[in-house]
Tab-separated table of C-alpha atoms in Angstrom:
chain	number	residue	atom	x	y	z
A	1	MET	CA	196.704	175.740	32.052
A	2	GLY	CA	198.784	172.662	31.746
A	3	GLY	CA	198.436	169.420	33.676
A	4	LYS	CA	198.986	168.253	37.209
A	5	LYS	CA	202.499	169.193	38.332
A	6	ASP	CA	203.108	170.591	34.789
A	7	PRO	CA	201.959	174.224	34.896
A	8	VAL	CA	201.832	176.481	31.865
A	9	TRP	CA	200.991	180.128	32.557
A	10	ARG	CA	199.055	182.391	30.265
A	11	ILE	CA	200.114	185.968	29.702
A	12	VAL	CA	196.925	188.021	29.502
A	13	ALA	CA	195.594	191.546	29.293
A	14	THR	CA	193.077	192.237	32.051
A	15	ASP	CA	191.433	195.136	33.817
A	16	GLN	CA	193.209	195.813	37.134
A	17	ARG	CA	189.751	196.095	38.838
A	18	SER	CA	188.930	192.475	37.931
A	19	PRO	CA	189.593	189.742	40.425
A	20	ARG	CA	192.847	187.751	40.011
A	21	ASP	CA	191.078	184.757	38.448
A	22	GLY	CA	188.429	186.938	36.789
A	23	ARG	CA	187.665	187.671	33.122
A	24	ASN	CA	190.625	188.360	30.812
A	25	ILE	CA	190.370	190.879	27.976
A	26	GLU	CA	192.826	189.093	25.695
A	27	ILE	CA	195.340	186.216	25.794
A	28	LEU	CA	198.766	187.505	24.676
A	29	GLY	CA	200.852	184.369	25.000
A	30	GLN	CA	201.998	181.649	27.320
A	31	TYR	CA	205.008	180.757	29.475
A	32	ASN	CA	206.245	177.285	30.352
A	33	ALA	CA	209.047	177.203	32.933
A	34	GLN	CA	209.113	173.371	33.067
A	35	THR	CA	211.044	173.018	29.764
A	36	GLU	CA	214.752	173.552	29.364
A	37	PRO	CA	215.127	176.298	28.347
A	38	SER	CA	211.830	177.930	29.301
A	39	THR	CA	209.323	178.182	26.483
A	40	ILE	CA	207.847	181.644	25.883
A	41	ASN	CA	205.233	182.121	23.139
A	42	LEU	CA	204.053	185.731	22.718
A	43	ASP	CA	202.089	187.574	20.065
A	44	GLU	CA	204.475	190.540	19.965
A	45	GLU	CA	202.113	192.679	17.883
A	46	LYS	CA	199.383	192.361	20.517
A	47	VAL	CA	201.766	192.943	23.420
A	48	ARG	CA	203.180	196.114	21.828
A	49	GLY	CA	199.619	197.315	21.067
A	50	TRP	CA	198.572	196.942	24.699
A	51	LEU	CA	201.781	198.652	25.927
A	52	ALA	CA	201.084	201.490	23.507
A	53	LYS	CA	197.594	201.834	25.032
A	54	GLY	CA	199.169	202.216	28.489
A	55	ALA	CA	198.959	198.728	29.857
A	56	GLN	CA	201.212	198.121	32.884
A	57	PRO	CA	202.767	194.656	33.063
A	58	THR	CA	203.422	192.969	36.407
A	59	PRO	CA	207.046	192.631	37.480
A	60	GLN	CA	207.053	188.986	36.407
A	61	VAL	CA	205.608	189.719	32.978
A	62	ARG	CA	208.008	192.694	32.586
A	63	LYS	CA	210.937	190.315	33.123
A	64	ILE	CA	209.549	187.874	30.493
A	65	LEU	CA	209.080	190.765	28.005
A	66	ARG	CA	212.657	191.919	28.621
A	67	THR	CA	214.019	188.427	27.815
A	68	GLN	CA	212.042	188.572	24.492
A	69	GLY	CA	213.547	191.977	23.655
A	70	ILE	CA	210.355	194.025	24.276
A	71	GLU	CA	211.231	197.137	26.229
A	72	VAL	CA	208.621	198.576	28.534
A	73	ALA	CA	208.499	202.389	28.993
A	74	GLY	CA	209.361	203.316	32.549
A	75	SER	CA	211.045	200.014	33.373
A	76	ARG	CA	213.993	199.894	35.629
């Protein structure tokens, strides 16, 4: 997402067996590191729902969730 030299990343729920750029199950939010401070838009209800179902966030998404005050079970 975003434009040339202005990336915006989506935070998505996806099956781990899917390819990296494959089909997403659901878009949960977006992250823009180009703004000061970084812009993070999350649908917290959807994120908490996926975490309750056992979804495992990547280390990068885990860090974003932590900055938004969403604790992930089993995080360090």
